[in-house]
CSV table of C-alpha atoms in Angstrom, one decimal:
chain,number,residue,atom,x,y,z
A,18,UNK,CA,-16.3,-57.3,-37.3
A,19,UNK,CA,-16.2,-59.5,-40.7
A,20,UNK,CA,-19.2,-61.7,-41.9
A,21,UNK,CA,-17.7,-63.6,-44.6
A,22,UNK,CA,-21.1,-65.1,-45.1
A,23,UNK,CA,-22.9,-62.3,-46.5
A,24,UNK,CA,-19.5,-60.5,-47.2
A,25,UNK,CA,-20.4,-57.3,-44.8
A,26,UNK,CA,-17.8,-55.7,-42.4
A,27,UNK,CA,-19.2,-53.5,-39.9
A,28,UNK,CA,-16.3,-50.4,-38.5
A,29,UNK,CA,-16.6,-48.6,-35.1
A,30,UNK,CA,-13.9,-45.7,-34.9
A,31,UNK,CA,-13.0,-44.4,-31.9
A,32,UNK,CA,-11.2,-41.0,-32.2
A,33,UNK,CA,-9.6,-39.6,-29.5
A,34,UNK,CA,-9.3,-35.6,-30.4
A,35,UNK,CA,-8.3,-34.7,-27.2
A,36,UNK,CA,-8.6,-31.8,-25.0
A,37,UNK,CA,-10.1,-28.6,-28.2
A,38,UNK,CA,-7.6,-25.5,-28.4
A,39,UNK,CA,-8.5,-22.4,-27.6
A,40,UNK,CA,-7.6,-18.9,-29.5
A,41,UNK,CA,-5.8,-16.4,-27.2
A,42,UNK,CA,-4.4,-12.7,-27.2
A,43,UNK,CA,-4.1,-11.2,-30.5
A,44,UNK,CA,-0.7,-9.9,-30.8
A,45,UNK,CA,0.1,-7.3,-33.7
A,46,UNK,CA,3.5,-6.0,-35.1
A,47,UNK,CA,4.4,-2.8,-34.9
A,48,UNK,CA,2.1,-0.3,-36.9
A,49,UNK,CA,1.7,3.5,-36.7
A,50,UNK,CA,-2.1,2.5,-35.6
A,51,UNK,CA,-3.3,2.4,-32.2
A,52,UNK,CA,-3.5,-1.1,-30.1
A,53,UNK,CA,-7.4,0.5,-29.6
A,54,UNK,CA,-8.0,0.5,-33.3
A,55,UNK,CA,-6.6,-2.9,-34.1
A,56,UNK,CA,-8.5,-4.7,-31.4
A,57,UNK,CA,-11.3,-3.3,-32.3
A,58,UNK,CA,-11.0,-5.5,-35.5
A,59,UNK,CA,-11.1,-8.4,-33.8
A,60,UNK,CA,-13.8,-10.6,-34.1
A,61,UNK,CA,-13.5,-13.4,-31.4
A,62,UNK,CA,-12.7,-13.5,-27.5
A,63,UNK,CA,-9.5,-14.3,-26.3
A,64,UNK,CA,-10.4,-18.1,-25.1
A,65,UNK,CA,-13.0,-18.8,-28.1
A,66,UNK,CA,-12.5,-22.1,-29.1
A,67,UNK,CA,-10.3,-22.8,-31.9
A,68,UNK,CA,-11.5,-21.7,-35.7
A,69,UNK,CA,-9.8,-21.2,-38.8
A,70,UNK,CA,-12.6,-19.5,-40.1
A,71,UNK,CA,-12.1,-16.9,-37.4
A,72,UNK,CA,-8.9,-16.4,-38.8
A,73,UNK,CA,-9.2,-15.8,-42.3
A,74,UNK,CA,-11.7,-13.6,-41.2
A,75,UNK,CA,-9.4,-11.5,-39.2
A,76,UNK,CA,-6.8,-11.9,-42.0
A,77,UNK,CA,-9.8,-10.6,-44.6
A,78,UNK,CA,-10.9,-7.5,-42.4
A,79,UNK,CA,-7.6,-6.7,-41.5
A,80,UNK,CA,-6.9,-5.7,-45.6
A,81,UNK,CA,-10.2,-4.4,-46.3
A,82,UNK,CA,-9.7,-1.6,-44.3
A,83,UNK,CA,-7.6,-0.4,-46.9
A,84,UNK,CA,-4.5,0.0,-44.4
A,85,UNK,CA,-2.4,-2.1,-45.2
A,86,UNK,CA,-0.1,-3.3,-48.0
A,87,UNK,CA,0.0,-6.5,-46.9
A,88,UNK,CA,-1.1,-9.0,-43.5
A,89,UNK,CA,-0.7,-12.3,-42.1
A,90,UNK,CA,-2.7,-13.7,-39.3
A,91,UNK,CA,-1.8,-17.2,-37.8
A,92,UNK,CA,-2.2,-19.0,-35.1
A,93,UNK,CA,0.3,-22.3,-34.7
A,94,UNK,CA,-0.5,-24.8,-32.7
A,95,UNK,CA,3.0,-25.5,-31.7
A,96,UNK,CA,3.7,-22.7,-29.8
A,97,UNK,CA,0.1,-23.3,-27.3
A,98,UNK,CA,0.8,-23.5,-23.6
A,99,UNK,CA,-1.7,-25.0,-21.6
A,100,UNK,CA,-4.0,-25.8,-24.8
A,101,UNK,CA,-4.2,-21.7,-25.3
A,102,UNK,CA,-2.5,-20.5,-29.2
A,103,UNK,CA,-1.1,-17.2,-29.4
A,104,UNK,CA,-2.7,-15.3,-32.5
A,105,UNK,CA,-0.6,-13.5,-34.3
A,106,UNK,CA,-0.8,-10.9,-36.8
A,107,UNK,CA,2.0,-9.7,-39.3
A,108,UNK,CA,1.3,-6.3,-40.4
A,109,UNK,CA,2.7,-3.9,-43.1
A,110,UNK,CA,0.8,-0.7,-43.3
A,111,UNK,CA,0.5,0.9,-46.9
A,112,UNK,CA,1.9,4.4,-48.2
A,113,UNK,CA,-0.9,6.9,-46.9
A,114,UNK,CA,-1.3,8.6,-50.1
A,115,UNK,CA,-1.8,7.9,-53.4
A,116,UNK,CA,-3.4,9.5,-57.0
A,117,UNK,CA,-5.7,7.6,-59.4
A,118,UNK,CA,-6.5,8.8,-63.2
A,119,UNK,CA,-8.8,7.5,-65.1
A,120,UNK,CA,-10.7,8.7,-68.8
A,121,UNK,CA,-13.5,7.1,-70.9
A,122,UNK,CA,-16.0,7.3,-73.2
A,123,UNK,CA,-19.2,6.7,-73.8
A,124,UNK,CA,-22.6,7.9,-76.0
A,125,UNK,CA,-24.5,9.3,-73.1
A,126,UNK,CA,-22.1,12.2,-71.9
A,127,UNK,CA,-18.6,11.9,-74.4
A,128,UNK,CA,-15.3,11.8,-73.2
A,129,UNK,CA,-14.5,12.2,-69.6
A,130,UNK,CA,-11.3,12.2,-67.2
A,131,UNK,CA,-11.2,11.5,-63.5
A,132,UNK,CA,-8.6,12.3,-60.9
A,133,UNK,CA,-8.9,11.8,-57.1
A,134,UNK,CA,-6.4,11.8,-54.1
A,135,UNK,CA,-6.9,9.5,-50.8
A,136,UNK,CA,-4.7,9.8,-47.9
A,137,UNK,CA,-6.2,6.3,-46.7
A,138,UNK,CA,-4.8,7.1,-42.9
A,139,UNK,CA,-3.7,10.1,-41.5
A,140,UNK,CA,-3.5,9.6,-37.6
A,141,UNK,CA,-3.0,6.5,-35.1
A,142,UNK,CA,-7.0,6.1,-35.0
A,143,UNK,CA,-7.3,5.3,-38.8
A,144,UNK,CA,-9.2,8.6,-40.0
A,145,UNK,CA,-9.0,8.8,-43.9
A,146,UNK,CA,-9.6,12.0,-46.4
A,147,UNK,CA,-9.6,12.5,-50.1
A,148,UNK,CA,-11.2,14.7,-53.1
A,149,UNK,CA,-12.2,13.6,-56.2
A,150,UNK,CA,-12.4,15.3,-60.0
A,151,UNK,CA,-14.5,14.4,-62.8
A,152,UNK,CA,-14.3,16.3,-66.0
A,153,UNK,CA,-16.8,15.8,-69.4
A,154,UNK,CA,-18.4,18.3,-71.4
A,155,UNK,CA,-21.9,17.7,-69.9
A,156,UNK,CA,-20.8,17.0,-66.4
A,157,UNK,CA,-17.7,19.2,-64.1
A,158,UNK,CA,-18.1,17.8,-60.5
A,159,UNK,CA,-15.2,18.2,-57.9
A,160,UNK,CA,-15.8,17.0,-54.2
A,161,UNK,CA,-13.9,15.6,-50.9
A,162,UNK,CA,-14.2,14.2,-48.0
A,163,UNK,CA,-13.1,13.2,-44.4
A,164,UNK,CA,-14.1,10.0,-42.7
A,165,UNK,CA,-13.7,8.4,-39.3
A,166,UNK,CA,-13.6,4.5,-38.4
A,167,UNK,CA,-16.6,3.3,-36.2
A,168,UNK,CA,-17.1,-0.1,-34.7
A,169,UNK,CA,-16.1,-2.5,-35.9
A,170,UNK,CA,-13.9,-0.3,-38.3
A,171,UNK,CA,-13.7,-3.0,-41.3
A,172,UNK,CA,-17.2,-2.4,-41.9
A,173,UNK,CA,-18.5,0.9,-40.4
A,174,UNK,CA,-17.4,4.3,-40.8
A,175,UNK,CA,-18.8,8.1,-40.6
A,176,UNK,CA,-17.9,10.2,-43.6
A,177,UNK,CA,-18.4,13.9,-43.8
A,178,UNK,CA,-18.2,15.2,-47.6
A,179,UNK,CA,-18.9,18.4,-49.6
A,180,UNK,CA,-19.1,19.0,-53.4
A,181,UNK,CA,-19.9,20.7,-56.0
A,182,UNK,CA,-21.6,20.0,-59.9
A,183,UNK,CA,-22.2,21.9,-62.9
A,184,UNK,CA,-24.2,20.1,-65.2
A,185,UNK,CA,-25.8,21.1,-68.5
A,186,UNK,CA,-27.3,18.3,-70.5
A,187,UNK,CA,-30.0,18.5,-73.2
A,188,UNK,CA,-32.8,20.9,-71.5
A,189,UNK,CA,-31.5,21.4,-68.7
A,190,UNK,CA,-28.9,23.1,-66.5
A,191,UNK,CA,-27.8,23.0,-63.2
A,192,UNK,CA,-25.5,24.4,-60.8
A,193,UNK,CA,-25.2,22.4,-57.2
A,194,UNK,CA,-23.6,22.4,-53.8
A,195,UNK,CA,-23.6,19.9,-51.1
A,196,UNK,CA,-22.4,19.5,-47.3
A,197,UNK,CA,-23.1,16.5,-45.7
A,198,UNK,CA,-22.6,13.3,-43.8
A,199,UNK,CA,-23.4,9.8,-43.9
A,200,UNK,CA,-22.7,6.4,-41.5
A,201,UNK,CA,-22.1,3.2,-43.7
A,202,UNK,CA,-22.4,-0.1,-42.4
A,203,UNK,CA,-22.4,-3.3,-43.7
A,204,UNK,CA,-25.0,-5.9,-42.1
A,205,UNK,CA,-24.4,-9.5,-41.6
A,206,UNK,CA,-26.8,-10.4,-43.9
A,207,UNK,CA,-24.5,-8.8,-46.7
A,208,UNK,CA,-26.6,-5.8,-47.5
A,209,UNK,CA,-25.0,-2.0,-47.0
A,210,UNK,CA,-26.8,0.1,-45.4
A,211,UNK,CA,-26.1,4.0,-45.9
A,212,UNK,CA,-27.8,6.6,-43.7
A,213,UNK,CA,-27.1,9.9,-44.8
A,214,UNK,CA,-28.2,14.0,-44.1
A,215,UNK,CA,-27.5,16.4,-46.4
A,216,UNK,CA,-27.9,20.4,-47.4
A,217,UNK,CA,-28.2,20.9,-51.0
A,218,UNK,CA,-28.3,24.2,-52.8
A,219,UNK,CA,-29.3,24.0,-56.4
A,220,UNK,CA,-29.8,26.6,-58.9
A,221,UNK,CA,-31.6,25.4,-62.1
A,222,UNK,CA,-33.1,25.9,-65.9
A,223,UNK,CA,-35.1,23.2,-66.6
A,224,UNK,CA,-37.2,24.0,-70.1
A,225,UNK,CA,-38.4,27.6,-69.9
A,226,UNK,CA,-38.1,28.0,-65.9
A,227,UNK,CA,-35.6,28.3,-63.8
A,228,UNK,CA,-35.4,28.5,-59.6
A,229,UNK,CA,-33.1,27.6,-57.0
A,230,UNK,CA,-34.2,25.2,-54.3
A,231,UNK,CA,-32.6,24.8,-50.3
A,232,UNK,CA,-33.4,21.3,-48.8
A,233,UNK,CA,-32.0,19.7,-45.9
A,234,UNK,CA,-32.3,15.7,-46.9
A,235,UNK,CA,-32.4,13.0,-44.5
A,236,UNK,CA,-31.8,9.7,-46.5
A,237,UNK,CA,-31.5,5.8,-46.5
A,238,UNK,CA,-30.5,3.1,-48.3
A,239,UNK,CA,-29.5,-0.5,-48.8
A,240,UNK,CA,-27.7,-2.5,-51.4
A,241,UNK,CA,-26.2,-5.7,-52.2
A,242,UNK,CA,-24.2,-7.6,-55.0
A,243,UNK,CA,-23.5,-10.8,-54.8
A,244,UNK,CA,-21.3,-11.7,-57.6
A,245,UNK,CA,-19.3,-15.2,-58.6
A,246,UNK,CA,-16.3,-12.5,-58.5
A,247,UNK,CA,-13.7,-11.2,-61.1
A,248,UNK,CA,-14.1,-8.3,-63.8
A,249,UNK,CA,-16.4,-11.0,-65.7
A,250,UNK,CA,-18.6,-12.3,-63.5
A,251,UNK,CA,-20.6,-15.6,-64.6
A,252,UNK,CA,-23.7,-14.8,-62.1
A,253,UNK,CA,-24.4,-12.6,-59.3
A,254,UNK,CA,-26.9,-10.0,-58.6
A,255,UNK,CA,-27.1,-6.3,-57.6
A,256,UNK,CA,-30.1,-4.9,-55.3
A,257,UNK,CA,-30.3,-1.1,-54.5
A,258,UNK,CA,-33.2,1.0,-52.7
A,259,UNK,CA,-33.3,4.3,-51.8
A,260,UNK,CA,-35.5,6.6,-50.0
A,261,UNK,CA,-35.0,10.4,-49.9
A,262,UNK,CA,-36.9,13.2,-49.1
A,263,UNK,CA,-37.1,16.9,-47.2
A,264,UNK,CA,-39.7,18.8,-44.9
A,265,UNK,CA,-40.7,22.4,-46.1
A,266,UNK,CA,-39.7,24.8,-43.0
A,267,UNK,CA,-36.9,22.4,-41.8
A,268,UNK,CA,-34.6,24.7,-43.7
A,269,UNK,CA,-36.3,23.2,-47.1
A,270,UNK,CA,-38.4,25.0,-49.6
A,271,UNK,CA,-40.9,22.0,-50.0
A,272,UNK,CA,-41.8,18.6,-49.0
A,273,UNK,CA,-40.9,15.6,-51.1
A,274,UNK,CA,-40.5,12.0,-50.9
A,275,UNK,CA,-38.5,10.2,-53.6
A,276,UNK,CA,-37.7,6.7,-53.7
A,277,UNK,CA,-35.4,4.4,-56.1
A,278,UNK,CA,-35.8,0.7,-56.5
A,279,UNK,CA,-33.2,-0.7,-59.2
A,280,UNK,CA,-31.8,-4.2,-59.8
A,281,UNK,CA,-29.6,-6.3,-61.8
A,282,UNK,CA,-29.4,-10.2,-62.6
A,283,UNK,CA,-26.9,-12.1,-64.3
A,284,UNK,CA,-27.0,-15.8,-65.1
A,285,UNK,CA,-24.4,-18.2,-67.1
A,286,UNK,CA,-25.8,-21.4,-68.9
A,287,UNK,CA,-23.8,-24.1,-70.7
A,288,UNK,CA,-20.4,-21.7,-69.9
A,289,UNK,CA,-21.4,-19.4,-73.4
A,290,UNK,CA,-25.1,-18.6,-73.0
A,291,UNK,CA,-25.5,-15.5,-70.9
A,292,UNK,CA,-28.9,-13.6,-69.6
A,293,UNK,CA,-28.9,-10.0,-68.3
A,294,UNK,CA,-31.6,-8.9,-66.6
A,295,UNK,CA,-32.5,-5.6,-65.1
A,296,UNK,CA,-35.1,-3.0,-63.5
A,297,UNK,CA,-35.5,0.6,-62.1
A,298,UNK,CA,-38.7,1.9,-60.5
A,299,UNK,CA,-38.8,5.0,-59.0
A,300,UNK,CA,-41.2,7.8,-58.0
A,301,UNK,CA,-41.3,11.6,-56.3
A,302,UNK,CA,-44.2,12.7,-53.9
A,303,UNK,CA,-44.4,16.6,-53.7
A,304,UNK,CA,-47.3,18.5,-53.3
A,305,UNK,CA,-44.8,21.1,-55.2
A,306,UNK,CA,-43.1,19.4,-57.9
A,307,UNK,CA,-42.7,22.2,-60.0
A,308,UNK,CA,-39.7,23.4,-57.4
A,309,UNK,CA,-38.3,19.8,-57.1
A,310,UNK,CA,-34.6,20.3,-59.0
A,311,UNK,CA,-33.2,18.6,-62.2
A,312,UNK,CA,-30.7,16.6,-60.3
A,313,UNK,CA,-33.8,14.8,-58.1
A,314,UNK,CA,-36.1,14.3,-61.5
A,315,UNK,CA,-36.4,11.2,-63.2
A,316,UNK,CA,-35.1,11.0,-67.0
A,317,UNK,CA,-34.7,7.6,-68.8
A,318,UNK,CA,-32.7,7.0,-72.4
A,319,UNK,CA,-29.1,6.4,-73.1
A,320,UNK,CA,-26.6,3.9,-72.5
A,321,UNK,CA,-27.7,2.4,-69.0
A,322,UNK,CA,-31.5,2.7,-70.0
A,323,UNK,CA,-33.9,2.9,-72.9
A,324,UNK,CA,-31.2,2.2,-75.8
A,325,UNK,CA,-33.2,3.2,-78.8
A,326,UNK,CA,-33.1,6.9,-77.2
A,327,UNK,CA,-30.2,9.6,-76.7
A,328,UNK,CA,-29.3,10.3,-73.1
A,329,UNK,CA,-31.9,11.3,-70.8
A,330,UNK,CA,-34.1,12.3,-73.5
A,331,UNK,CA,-37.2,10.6,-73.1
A,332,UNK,CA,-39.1,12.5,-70.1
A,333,UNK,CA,-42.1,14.7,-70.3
A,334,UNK,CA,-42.0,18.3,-71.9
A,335,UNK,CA,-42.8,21.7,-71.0
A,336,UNK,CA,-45.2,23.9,-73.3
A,337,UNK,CA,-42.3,25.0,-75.2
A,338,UNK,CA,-41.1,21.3,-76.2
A,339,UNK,CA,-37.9,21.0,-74.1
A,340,UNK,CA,-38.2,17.9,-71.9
A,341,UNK,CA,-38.4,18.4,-68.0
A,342,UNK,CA,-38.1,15.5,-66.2
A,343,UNK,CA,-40.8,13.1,-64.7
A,344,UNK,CA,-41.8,12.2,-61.2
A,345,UNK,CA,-42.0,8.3,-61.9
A,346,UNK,CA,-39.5,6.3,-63.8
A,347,UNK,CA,-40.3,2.6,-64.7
A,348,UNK,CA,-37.2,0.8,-67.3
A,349,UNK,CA,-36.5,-2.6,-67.8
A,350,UNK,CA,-34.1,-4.1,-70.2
A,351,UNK,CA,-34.0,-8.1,-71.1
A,352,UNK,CA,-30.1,-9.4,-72.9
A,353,UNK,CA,-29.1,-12.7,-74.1
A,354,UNK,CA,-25.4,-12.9,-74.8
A,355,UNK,CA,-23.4,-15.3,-76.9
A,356,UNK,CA,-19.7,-16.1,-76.2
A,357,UNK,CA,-18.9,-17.0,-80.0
A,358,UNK,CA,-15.0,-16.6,-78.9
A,359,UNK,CA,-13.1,-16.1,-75.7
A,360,UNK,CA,-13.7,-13.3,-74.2
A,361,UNK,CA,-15.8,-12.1,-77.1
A,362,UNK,CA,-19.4,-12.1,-76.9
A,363,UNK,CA,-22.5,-11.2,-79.3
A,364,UNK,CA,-25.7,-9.7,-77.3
A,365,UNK,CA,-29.4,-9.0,-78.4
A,366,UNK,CA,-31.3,-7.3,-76.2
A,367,UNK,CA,-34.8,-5.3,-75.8
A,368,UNK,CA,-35.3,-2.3,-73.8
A,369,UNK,CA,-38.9,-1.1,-72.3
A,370,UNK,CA,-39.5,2.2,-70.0
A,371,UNK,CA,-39.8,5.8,-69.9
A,372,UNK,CA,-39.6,8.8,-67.3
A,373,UNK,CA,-43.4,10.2,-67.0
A,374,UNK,CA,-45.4,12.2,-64.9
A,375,UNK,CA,-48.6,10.2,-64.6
A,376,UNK,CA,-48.1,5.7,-64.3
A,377,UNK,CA,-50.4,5.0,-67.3
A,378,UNK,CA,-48.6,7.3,-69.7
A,379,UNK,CA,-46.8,5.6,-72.6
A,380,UNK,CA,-43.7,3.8,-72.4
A,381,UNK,CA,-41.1,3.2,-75.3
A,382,UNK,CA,-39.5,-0.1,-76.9
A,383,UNK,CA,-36.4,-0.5,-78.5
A,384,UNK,CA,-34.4,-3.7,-79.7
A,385,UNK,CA,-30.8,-4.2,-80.5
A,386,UNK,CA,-28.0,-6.1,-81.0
A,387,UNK,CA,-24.5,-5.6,-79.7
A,388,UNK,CA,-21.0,-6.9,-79.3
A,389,UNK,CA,-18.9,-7.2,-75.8
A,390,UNK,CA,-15.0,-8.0,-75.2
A,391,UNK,CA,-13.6,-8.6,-71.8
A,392,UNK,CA,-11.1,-6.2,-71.2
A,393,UNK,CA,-8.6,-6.3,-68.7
A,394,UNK,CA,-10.3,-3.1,-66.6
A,395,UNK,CA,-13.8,-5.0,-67.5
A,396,UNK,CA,-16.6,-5.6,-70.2
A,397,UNK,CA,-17.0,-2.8,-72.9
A,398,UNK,CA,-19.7,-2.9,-75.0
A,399,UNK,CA,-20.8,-1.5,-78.6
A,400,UNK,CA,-24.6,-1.6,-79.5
A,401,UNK,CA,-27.0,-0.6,-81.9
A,402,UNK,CA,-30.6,-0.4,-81.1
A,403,UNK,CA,-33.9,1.1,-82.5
A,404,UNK,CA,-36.8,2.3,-81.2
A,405,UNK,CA,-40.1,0.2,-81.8
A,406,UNK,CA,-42.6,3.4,-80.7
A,407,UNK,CA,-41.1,6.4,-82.9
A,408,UNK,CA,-39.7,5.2,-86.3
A,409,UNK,CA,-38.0,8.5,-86.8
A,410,UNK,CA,-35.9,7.7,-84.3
A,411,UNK,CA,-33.8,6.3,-86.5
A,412,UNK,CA,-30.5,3.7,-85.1
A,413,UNK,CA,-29.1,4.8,-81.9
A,414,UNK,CA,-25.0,3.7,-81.4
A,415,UNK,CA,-24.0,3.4,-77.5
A,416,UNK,CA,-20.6,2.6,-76.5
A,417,UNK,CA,-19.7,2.1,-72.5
A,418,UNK,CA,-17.2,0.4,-71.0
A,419,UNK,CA,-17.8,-0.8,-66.5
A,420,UNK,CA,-18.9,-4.2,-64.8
A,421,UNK,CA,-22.4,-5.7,-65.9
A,422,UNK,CA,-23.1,-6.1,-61.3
């Protein structure tokens, strides 16, 4: 309808859509998995009305399983009968095994190699196994595992794992073994939830003491990163909380309670101005902390904490010197970073925290400054910091290399 008088036009649209498609069978090429296992990937009725969405879902789960080398889920219109579309999905399972290497190095433990075998699926139901070996003059820790597909499998599995660690850093030293088993899931609210049970057998020297310690350690936790994606993410954030702890007589020594609250923010302004944000409480409650291990003790310093400081060196001390670790940790760590070049990025930062056995004790400061390049396998980073509570520190260097989330 024209007005030519007030020069308005006024549209009504009638759109006929017809009669809305409807998704039907899934239909998979031949795989050496089981139909049961597939399906159980599949998150829609057959007769759900029609959803891309529900597609590139199916397409996304389908490779996160770590299956296959490659998939392709579609659903054409063309071929519907009676307003029903077949779905089909175009599998090509991956090579079961395969070997990764890795090495690095950084200040807090030196050079370091990894190996670890998977065989991501050894049977028709999707059951996956693998060990993994990590090798640095502080740290010698070999482990496997075997794990089992729940429902739906793309996002919930039972693994069973073992492992042992031989650890000698600074003060203390510590020789571990561990059987266990924990359920992952992840929630539709994006967090991962990890419910675990585990034995652990530790012997120890920690200052002038030394004991070995049985606990049987029902766990929890949940954690989320959200991330803008990529090796270099421009914003995101990581969330992690834990809660750990054993029952004297249920095969355990003592009773504790430890719990872990860390967290990361990243934020990008004007494309070259970066902030870095992060924070790690944490605390033990033991009636008997004087048999609580190394390996469950809090120690702060290094490259991932209190910069101005050595690895793991700032905790409380014995009555010999040597340091012990704490039963709280509080760390936080503000950076500003400047992208001065591509891929090349100047950084300032200050550092705040310390491991300590009582919440008022004293807590350390250092500042720094620092550069970053964007690597191919991720940001590595040189910096130089100083501590603002103990001049003799002296400059601490810290090199490491692994995503900012």
């Amino acid at each position: 309808e024209v007005d030519p008088q007030r020069n308005r036009a006024n549209l009504e649209l009638l759109y006929q859509t017809g009669e809305r498609y409807r998704l039907g069978d899934v239909v998979f090429s031949e795989t050496p998995f089981s139909e049961r296992l597939l399906q159980r990937m599949v998150g829609f009725e057959s007769g759900a009305p029609y959803d891309s969405d529900q597609i590139a879902a199916l397409n996304r789960d389908l490779l996160n399983t770590g299956y296959f080398e490659s998939v392709q889920v579609s659903a054409p219109a063309r071929q519907a009968v009676d307003g029903v579309i077949p779905v089909q999905a175009m599998l090509v399972a991956r090579k079961p095994h395969s070997l990764g290497f890795g090495g690095g190095f950084s200040t807090d433990v030196g050079p370091r190699v990894r190996a670890n075998w998977t065989q991501h699926w050894l049977n028709a139901e999707g059951h996956s196994r693998g060990a993994e070996f990590e090798l640095s003059a502080p740290r010698q820790k070999v482990s496997t595992w075997y794990q089992l597909p729940l429902n739906p499998p793309h996002i919930s599995s039972l693994r069973f794992f073992t492992g042992l660690l031989n650890e000698d850093i600074d003060d203390t030293e510590s020789r571990a073994l561990t059987l266990g088993a924990q359920q992952q899931k992840r929630l539709g609210s994006g967090w991962e939830r990890v419910i675990g049970l585990r034995y652990e057998q530790e012997r120890f020297s920690l200052g002038n003491t030394s004991g070995r310690s049985h606990l049987l350690i029902p766990s929890v936790a949940f954690q989320r990163t959200r991330s803008s994606g990529g090796v270099d993410p421009s914003h995101g954030h990581t969330l992690l909380l834990e809660v750990q702890g054993a029952k004297e007589g249920v095969i355990s020594d003592f009773d504790f309670v430890r719990a872990n609250l860390a967290a990361k923010f990243l934020h990008t302004l004007h494309e070259r101005h970066r902030l870095l944000a992060r924070g790690n409480v944490g605390g033990i409650a033991s009636n008997s902390f004087a048999k609580v291990p190394p390996s469950l003790r809090f120690f702060a310093g290094g490259d991932q904490s209190v910069r101005g400081y050595d690895y793991r060196t700032l905790s409380p001390t014995d009555s010999s010197g040597e340091r012990v670790g704490g039963r709280y940790l509080i760390a936080g760590s503000l950076e500003y970073q400047y992208e001065f070049k591509p891929g090349w990025r100047a950084a300032g930062f200050v550092d705040h925290g310390n491991a300590v056995d009582s919440l008022p004790d004293a807590r350390k400061t250092s500042l720094g400054v620092g550069f970053r390049w964007v690597s191919p396998v991720g940001p590595i980073r040189v910096d130089l910091a100083r501590s603002l509570s103990d001049a003799d520190e002296g400059f601490r260097i810290h090199f490491s290399m692994g995503p900012e989330l």
